[in-house]
PDB file of C-alpha atoms in Angstrom:
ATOM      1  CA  UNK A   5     -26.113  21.787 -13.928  1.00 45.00           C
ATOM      2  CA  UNK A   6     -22.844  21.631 -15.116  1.00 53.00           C
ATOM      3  CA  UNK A   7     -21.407  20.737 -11.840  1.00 61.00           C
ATOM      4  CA  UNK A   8     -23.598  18.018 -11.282  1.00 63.00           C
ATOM      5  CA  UNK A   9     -22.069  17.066 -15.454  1.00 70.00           C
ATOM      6  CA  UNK A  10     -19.056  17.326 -14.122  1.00 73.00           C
ATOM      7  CA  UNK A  11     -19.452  15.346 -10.975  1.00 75.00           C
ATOM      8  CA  UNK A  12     -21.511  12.457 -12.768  1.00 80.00           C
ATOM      9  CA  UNK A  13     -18.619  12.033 -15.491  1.00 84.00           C
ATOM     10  CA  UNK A  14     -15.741  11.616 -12.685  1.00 86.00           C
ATOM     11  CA  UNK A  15     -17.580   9.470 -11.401  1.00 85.00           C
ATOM     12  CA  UNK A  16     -18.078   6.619 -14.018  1.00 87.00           C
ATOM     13  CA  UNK A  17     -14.321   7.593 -14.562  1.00 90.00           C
ATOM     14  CA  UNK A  18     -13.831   6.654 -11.249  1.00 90.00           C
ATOM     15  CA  UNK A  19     -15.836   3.419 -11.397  1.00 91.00           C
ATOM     16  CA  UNK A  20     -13.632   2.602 -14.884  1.00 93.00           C
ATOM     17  CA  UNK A  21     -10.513   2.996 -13.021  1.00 93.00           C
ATOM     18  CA  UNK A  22     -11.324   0.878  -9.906  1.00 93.00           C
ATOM     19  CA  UNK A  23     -12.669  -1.772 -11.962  1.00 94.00           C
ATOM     20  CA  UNK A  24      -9.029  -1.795 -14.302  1.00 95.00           C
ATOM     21  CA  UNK A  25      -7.314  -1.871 -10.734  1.00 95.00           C
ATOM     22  CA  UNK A  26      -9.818  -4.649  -8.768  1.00 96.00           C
ATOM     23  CA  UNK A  27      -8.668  -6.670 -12.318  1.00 95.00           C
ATOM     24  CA  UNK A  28      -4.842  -6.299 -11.895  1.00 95.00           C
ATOM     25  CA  UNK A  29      -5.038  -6.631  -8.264  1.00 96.00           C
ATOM     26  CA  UNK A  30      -6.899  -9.676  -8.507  1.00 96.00           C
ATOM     27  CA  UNK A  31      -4.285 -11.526 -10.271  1.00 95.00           C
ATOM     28  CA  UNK A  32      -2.055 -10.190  -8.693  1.00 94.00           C
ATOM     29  CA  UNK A  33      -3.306 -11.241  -5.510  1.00 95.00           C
ATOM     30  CA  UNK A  34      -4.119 -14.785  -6.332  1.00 95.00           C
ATOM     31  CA  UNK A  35      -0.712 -15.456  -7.468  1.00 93.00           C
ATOM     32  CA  UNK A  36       1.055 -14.006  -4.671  1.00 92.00           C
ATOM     33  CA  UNK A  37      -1.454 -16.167  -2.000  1.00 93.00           C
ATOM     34  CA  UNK A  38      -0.944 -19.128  -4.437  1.00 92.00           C
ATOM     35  CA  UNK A  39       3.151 -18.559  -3.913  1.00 90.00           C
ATOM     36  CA  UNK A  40       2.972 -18.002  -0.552  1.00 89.00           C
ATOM     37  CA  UNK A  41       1.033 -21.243   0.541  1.00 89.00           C
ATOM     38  CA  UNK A  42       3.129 -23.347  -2.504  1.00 86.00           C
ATOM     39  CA  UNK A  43       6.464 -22.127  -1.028  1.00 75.00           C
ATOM     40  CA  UNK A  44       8.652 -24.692   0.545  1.00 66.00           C
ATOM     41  CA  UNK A  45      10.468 -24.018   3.536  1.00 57.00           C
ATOM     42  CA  UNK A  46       7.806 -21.713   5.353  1.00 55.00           C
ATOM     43  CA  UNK A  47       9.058 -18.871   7.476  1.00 72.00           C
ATOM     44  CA  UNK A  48       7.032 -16.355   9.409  1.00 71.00           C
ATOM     45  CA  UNK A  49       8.182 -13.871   7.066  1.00 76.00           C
ATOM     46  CA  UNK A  50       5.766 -15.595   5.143  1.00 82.00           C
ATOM     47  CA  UNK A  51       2.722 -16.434   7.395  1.00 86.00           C
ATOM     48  CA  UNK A  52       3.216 -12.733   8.085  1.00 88.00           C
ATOM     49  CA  UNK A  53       2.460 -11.986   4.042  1.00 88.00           C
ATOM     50  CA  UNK A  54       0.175 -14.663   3.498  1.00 91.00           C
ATOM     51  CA  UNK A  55      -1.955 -13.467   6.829  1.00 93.00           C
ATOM     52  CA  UNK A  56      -1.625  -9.641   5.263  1.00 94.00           C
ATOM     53  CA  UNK A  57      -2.095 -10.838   2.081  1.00 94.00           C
ATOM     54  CA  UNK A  58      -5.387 -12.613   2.566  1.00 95.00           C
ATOM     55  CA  UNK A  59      -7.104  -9.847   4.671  1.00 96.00           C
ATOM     56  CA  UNK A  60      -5.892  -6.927   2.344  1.00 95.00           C
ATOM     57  CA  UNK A  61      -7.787  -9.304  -0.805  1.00 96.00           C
ATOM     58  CA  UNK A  62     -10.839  -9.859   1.985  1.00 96.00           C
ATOM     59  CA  UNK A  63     -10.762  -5.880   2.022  1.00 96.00           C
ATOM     60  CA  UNK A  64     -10.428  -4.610  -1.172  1.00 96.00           C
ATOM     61  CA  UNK A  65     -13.260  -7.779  -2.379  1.00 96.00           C
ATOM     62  CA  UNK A  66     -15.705  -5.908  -0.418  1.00 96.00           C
ATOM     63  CA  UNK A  67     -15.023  -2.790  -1.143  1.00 95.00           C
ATOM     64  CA  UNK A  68     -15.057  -3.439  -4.500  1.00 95.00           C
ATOM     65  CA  UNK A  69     -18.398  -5.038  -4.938  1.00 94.00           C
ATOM     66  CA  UNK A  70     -19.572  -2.142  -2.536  1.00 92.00           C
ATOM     67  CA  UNK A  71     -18.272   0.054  -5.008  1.00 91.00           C
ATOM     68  CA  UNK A  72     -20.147  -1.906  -7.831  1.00 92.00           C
ATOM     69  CA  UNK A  73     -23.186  -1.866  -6.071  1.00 89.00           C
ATOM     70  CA  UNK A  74     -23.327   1.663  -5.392  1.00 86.00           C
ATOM     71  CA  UNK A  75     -22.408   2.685  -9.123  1.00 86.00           C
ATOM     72  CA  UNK A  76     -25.642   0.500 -10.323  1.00 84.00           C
ATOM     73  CA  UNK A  77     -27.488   2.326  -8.100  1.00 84.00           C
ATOM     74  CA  UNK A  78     -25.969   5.758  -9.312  1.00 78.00           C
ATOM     75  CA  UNK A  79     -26.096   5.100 -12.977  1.00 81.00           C
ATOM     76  CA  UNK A  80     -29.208   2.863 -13.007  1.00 79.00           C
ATOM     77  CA  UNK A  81     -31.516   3.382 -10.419  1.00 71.00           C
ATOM     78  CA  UNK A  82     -31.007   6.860 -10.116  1.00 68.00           C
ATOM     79  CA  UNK A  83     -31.798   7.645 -13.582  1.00 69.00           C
ATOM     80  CA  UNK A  84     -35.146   5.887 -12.492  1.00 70.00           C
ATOM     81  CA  UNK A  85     -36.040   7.483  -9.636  1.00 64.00           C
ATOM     82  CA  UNK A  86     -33.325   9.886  -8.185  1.00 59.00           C
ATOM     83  CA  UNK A  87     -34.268  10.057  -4.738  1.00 61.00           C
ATOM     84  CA  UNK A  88     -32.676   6.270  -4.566  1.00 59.00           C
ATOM     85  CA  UNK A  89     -29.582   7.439  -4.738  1.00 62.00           C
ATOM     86  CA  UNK A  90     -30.178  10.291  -2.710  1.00 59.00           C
ATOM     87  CA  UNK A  91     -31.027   8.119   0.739  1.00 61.00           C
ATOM     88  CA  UNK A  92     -28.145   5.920  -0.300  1.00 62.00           C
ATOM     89  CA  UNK A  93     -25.647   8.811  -0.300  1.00 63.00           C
ATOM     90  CA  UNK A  94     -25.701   8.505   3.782  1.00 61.00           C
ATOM     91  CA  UNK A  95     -27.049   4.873   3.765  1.00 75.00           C
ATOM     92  CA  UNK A  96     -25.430   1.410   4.866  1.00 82.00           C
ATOM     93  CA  UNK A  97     -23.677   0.508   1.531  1.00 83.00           C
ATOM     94  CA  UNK A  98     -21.983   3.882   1.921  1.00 82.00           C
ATOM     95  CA  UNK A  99     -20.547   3.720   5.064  1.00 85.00           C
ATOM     96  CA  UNK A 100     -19.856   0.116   3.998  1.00 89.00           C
ATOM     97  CA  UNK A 101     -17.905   1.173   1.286  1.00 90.00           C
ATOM     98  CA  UNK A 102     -16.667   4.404   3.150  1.00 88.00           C
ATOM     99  CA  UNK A 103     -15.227   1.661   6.116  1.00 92.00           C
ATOM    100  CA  UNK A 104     -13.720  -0.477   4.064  1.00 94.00           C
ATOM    101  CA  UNK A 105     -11.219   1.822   1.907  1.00 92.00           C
ATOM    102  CA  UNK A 106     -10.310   3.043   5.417  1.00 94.00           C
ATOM    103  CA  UNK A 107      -9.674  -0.289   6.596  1.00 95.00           C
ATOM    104  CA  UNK A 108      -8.045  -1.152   3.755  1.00 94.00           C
ATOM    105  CA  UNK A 109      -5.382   1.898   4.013  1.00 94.00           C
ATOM    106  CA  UNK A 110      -4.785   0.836   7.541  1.00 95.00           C
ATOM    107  CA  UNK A 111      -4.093  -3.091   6.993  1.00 95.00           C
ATOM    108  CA  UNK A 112      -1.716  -1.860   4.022  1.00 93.00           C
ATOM    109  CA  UNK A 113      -0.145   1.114   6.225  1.00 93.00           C
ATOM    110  CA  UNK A 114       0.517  -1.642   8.770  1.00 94.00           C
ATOM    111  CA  UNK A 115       2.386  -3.603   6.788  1.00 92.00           C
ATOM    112  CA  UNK A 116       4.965  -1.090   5.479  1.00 89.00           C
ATOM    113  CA  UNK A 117       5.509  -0.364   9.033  1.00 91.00           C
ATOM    114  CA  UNK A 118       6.024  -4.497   9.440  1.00 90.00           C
ATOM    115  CA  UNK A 119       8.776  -3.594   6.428  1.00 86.00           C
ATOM    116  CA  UNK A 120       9.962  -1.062   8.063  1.00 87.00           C
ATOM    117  CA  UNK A 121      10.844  -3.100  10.831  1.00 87.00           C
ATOM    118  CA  UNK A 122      12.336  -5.857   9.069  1.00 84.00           C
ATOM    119  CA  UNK A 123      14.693  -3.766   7.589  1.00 81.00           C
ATOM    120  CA  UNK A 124      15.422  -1.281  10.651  1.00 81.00           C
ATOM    121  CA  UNK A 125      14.694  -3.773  13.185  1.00 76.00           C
ATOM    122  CA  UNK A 126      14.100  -1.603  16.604  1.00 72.00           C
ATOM    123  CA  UNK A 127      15.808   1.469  15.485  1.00 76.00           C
ATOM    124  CA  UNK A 128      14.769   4.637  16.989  1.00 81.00           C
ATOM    125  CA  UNK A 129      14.512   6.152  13.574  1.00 82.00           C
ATOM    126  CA  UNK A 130      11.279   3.839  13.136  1.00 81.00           C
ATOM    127  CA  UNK A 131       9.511   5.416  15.736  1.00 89.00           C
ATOM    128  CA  UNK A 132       8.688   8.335  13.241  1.00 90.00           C
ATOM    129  CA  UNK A 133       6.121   6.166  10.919  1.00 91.00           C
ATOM    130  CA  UNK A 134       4.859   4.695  14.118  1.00 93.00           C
ATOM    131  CA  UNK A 135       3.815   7.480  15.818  1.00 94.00           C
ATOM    132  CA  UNK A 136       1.835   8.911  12.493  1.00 94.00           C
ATOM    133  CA  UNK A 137       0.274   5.649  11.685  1.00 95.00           C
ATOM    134  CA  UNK A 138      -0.925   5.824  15.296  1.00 95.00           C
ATOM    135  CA  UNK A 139      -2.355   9.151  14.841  1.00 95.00           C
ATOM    136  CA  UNK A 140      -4.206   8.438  11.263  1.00 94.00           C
ATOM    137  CA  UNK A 141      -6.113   5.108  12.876  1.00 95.00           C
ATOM    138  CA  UNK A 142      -7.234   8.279  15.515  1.00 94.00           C
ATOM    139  CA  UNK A 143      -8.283  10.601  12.800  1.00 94.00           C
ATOM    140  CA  UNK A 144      -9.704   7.691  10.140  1.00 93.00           C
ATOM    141  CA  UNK A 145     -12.124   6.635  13.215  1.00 94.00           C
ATOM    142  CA  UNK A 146     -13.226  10.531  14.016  1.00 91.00           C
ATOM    143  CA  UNK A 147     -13.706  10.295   9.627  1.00 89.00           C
ATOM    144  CA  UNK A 148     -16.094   7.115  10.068  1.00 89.00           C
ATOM    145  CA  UNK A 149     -17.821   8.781  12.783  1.00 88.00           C
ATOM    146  CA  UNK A 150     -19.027  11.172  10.893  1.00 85.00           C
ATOM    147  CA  UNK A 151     -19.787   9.610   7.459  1.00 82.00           C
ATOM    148  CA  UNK A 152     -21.867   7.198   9.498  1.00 79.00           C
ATOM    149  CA  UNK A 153     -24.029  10.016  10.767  1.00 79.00           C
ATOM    150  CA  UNK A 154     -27.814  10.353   9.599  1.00 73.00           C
ATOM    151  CA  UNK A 155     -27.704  13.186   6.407  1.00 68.00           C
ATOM    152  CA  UNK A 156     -23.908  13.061   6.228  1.00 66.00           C
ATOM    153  CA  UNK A 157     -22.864  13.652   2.851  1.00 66.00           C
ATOM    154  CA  UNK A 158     -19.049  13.017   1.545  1.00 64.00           C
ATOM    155  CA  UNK A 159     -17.277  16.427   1.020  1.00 64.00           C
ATOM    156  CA  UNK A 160     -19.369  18.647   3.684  1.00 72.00           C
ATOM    157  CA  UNK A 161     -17.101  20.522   6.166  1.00 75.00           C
ATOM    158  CA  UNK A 162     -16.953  18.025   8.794  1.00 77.00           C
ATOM    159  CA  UNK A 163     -16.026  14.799   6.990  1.00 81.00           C
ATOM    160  CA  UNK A 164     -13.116  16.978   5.269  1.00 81.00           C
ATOM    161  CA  UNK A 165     -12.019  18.389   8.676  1.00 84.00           C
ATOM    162  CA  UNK A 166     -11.123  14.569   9.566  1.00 87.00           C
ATOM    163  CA  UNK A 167     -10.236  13.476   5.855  1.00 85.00           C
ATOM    164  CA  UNK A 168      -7.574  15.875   4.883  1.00 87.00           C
ATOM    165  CA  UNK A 169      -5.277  15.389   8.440  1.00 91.00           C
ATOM    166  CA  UNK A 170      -6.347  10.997   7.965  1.00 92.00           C
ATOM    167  CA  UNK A 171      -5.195  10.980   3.957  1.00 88.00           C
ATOM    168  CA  UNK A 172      -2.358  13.161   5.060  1.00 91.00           C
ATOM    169  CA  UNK A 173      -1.138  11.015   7.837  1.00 93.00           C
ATOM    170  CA  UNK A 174      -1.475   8.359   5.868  1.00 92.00           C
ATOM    171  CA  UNK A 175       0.814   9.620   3.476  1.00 89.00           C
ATOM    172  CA  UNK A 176       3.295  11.049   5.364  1.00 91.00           C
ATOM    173  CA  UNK A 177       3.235   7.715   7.095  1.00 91.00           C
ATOM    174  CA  UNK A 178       4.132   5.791   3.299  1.00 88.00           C
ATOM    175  CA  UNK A 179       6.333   8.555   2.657  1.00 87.00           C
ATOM    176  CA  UNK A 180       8.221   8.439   6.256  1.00 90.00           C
ATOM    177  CA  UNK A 181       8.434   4.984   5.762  1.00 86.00           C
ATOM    178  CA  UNK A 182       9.937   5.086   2.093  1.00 84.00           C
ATOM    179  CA  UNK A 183      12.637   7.367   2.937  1.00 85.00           C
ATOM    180  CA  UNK A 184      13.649   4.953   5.573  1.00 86.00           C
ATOM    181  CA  UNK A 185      13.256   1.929   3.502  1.00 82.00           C
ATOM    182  CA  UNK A 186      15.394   3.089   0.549  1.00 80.00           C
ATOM    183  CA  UNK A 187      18.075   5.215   2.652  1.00 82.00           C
ATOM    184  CA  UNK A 188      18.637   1.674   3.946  1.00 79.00           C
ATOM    185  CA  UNK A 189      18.746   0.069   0.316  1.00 76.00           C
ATOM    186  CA  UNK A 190      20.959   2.514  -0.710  1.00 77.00           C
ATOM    187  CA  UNK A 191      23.317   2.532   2.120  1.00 73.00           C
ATOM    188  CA  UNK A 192      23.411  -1.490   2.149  1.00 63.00           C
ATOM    189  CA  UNK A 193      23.377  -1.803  -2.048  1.00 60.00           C
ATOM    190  CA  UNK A 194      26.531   0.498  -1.978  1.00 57.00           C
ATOM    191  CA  UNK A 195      28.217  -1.227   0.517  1.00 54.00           C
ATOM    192  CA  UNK A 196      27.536  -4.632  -1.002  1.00 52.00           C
ATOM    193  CA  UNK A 197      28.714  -3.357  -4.351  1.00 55.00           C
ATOM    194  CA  UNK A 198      32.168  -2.486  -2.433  1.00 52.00           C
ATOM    195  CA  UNK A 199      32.361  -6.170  -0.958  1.00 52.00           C
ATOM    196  CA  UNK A 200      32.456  -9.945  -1.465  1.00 46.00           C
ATOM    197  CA  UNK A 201      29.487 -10.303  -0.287  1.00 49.00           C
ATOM    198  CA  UNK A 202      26.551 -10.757  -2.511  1.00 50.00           C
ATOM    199  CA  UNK A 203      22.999 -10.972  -1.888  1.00 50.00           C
ATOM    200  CA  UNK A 204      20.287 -12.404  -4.860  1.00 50.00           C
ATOM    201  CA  UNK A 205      17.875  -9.706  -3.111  1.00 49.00           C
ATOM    202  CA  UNK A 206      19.894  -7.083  -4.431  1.00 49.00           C
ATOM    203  CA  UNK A 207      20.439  -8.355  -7.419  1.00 49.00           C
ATOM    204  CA  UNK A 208      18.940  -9.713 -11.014  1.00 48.00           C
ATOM    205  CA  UNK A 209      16.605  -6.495 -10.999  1.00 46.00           C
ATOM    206  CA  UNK A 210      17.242  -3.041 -11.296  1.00 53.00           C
ATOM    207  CA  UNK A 211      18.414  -1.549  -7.943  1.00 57.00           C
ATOM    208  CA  UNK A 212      15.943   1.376  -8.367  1.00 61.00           C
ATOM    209  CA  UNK A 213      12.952  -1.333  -9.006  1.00 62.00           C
ATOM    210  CA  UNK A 214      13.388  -3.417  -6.037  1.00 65.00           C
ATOM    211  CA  UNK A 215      13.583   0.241  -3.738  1.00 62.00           C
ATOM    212  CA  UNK A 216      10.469   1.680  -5.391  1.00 66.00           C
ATOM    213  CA  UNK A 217       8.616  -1.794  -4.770  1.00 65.00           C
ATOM    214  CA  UNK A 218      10.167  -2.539  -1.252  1.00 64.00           C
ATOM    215  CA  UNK A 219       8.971   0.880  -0.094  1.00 60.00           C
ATOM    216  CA  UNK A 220       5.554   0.827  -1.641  1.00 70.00           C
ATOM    217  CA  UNK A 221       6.171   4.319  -2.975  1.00 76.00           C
ATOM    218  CA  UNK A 222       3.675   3.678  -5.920  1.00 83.00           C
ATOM    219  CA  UNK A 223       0.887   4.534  -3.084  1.00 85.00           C
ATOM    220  CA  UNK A 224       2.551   7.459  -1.539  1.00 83.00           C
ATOM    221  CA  UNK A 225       3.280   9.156  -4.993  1.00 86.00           C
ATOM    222  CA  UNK A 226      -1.047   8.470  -5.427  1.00 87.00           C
ATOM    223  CA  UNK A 227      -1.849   9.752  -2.157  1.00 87.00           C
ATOM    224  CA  UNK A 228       0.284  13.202  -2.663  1.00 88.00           C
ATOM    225  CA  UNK A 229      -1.815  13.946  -6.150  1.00 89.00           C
ATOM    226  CA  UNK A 230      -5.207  13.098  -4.358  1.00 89.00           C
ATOM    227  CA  UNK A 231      -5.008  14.995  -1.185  1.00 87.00           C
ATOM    228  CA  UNK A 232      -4.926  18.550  -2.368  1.00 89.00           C
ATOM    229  CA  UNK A 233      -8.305  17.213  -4.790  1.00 87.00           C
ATOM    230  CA  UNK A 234      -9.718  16.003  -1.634  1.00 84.00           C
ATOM    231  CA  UNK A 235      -9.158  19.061   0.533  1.00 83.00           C
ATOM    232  CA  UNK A 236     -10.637  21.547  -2.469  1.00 84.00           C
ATOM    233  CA  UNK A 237     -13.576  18.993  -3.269  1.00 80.00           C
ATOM    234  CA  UNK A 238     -13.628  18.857  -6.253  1.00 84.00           C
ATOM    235  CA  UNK A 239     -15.152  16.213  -8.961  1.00 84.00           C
ATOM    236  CA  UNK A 240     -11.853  15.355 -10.025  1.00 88.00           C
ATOM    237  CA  UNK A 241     -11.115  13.662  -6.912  1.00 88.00           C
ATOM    238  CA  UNK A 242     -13.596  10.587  -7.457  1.00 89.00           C
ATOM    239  CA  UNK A 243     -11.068   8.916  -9.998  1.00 90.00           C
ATOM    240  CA  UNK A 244      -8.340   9.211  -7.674  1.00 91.00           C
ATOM    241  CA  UNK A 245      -9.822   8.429  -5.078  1.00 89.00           C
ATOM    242  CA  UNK A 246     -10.400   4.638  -7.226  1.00 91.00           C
ATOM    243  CA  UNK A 247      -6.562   5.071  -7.770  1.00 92.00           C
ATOM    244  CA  UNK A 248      -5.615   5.528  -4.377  1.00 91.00           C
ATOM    245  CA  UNK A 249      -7.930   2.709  -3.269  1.00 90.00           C
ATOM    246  CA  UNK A 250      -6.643   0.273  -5.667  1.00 92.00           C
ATOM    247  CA  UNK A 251      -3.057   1.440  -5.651  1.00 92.00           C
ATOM    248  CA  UNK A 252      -3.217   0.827  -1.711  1.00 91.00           C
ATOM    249  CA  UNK A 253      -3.216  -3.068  -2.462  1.00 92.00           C
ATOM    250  CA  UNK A 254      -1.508  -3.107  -4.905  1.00 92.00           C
ATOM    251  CA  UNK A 255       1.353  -1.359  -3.442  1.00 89.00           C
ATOM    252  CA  UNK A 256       1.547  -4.145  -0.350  1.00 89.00           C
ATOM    253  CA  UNK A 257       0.893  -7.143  -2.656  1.00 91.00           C
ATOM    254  CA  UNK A 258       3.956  -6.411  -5.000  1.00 88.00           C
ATOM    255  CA  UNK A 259       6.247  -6.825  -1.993  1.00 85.00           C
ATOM    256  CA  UNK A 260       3.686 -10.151  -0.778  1.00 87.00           C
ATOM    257  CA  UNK A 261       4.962 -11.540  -4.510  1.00 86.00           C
ATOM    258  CA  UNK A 262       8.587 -10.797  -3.374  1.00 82.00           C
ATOM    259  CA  UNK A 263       8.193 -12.586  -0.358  1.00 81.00           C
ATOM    260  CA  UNK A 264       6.309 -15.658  -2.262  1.00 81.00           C
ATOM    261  CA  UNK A 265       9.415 -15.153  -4.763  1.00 80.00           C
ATOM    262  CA  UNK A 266      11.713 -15.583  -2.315  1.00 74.00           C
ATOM    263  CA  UNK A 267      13.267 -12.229  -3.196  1.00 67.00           C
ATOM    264  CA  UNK A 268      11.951  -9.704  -0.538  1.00 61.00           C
ATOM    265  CA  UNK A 269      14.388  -8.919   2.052  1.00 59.00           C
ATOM    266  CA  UNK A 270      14.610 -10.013   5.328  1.00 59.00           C
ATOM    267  CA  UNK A 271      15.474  -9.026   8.928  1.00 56.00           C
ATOM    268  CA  UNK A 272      18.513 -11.717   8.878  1.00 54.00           C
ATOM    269  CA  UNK A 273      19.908  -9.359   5.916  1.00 50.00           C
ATOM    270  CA  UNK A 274      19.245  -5.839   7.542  1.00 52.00           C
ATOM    271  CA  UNK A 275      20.803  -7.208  11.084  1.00 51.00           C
ATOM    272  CA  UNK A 276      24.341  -7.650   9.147  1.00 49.00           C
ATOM    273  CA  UNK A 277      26.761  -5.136  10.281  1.00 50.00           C
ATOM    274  CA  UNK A 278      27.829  -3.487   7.171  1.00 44.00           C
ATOM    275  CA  UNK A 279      31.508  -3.255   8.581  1.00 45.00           C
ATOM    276  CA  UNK A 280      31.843  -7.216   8.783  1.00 44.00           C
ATOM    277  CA  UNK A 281      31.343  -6.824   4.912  1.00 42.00           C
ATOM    278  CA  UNK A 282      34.517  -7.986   3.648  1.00 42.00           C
ATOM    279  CA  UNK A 283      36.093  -5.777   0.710  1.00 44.00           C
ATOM    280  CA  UNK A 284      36.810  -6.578  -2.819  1.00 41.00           C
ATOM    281  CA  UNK A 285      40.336  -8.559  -3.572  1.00 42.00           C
ATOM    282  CA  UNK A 286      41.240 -11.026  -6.206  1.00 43.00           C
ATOM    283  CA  UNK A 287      42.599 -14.027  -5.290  1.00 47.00           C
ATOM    284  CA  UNK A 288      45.605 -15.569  -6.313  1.00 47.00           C
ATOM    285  CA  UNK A 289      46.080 -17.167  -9.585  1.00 48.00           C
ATOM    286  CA  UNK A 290      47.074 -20.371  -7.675  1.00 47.00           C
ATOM    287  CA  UNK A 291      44.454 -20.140  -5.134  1.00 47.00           C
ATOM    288  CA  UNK A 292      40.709 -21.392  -5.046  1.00 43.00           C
ATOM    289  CA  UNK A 293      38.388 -18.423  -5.035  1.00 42.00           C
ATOM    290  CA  UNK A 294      36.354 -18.715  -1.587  1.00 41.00           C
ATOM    291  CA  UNK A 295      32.268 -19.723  -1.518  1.00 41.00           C
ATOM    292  CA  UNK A 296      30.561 -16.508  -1.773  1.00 36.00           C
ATOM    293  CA  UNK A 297      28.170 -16.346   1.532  1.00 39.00           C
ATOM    294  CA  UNK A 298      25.062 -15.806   0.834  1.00 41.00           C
ATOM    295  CA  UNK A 299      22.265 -13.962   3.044  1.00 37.00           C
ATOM    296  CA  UNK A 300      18.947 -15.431   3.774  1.00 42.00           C
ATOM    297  CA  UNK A 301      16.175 -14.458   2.095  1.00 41.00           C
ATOM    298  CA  UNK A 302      12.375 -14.527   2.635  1.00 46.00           C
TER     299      UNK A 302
END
């Protein structure tokens, strides 16, 4: 009895958090799309954000009202007659809601590895992320295989057998990808310190900002808390799991607003050569201090 307590509690904790989230996101969202198509001078940088940016909001919509949906029936119906929310446990809204928080990690996985390649271009070193984003759309397919079976019920054996290695991959994917994306902030922000050169991405906002928001890392930090919840199934899991789903578009959509902003960084910056950085001198008294070149931004 005190299980089921336990499990009913995290669970309107979990439908308090995700509708806090759906609210910032949603803002947040419609000003980013409401940049992105108002910007002048459009780039595919920014189709690319505005595309992503459009189908993560389609996404997390849906799951949302899913998510509404299935707490009415939880907290309302149920309390009616509780065999409703016993056939909806392996019904269509759940695997409705079940698909779309999977899509929804996948569109926003894909677009870190878009950011990853904008910043590292073709580099071998991107290969890494790659490969495990590769293997969680494998293991988040085998995970709506079997939530989509008749009588499957979320945290039995077999749907945690394919959950724990697809939240995982995720993860390590976001966290591959962050240590790439800031070892490459760091390594350009020092060298542009040391040079002439400046560039308004780098600058006006805190160095270790922009890196926490450029890699997303807000989602990866999430995703390392929930996984050992999922894995041990317990209650405590259902709020954040409504974290991780909300943080996953959130994440994305604060570099989208970059973009919009004209801020985010771009492929034309990571292609410089940090050696045709010129270094620091002062110019003569008598001599006209030099235009400061600027690189382009999204």
């Amino acid at each position: 009895m005190s299980s089921a307590i336990d499990g009913t509690r995290n669970s309107y904790a979990a439908a308090l958090v995700s509708s806090i989230l759906y609210g910032f996101y949603l803002l947040l969202a419609i000003q980013c799309i409401y940049g992105l198509l108002t910007k002048h001078g459009s780039t595919s940088g920014r189709n690319v954000a505005l595309g992503y940016a459009v189908l993560l909001f389609i996404v997390q919509t849906v799951y949302y009202a899913a998510g509404c949906r299935w707490s009415a029936i939880e907290f309302v119906d149920a309390s009616i007659d509780p065999a409703v929310f016993a056939s909806e446990l392996s019904g269509n809204l759940s695997l409705l809601k079940d698909t779309m928080y999977v899509i929804n990690i996948w569109v926003a996985d894909s677009f870190l590895l878009y950011r990853v390649y904008i910043i590292w271009s073709l580099h071998y070193v991107s290969l890494l992320p790659f490969a495990l984003y590769l293997a969680s759309l494998a293991t988040g397919i085998g995970l709506l295989v079997e939530t989509g079976k008749p009588g499957a019920v979320f945290g039995q054996a077999s749907i945690i057998n394919f959950g724990t290695p697809f939240w995982s991959l995720s993860v390590a994917t976001n966290v591959c990808a962050t240590v790439l994306i800031v070892s490459r902030l760091l390594y350009h922000h020092g060298a542009l310190r040391r040079s002439t050169t400046r560039n308004p991405a780098l600058s006006g906002t805190s160095p270790a900002v922009i890196m926490f928001v450029e890699s997303a890392a807000l989602y990866a930090v999430c995703g390392i808390i929930y996984i050992p919840l999922f894995a041990v199934d317990t209650p405590v899991q259902y709020p954040f799991s409504a974290l991780l789903g909300g943080v996953v578009s959130i994440a994305p959509t604060l570099i989208m607003a970059r973009v919009a902003k004209g801020t985010a960084l771009t492929k034309e910056w990571s292609d410089i050569p940090l050696v045709d950085m010129p270094p620091v001198a002062q110019p003569a008294p008598s001599q006209s201090t030099e235009t400061i070149p600027k690189y382009k931004i999204a």
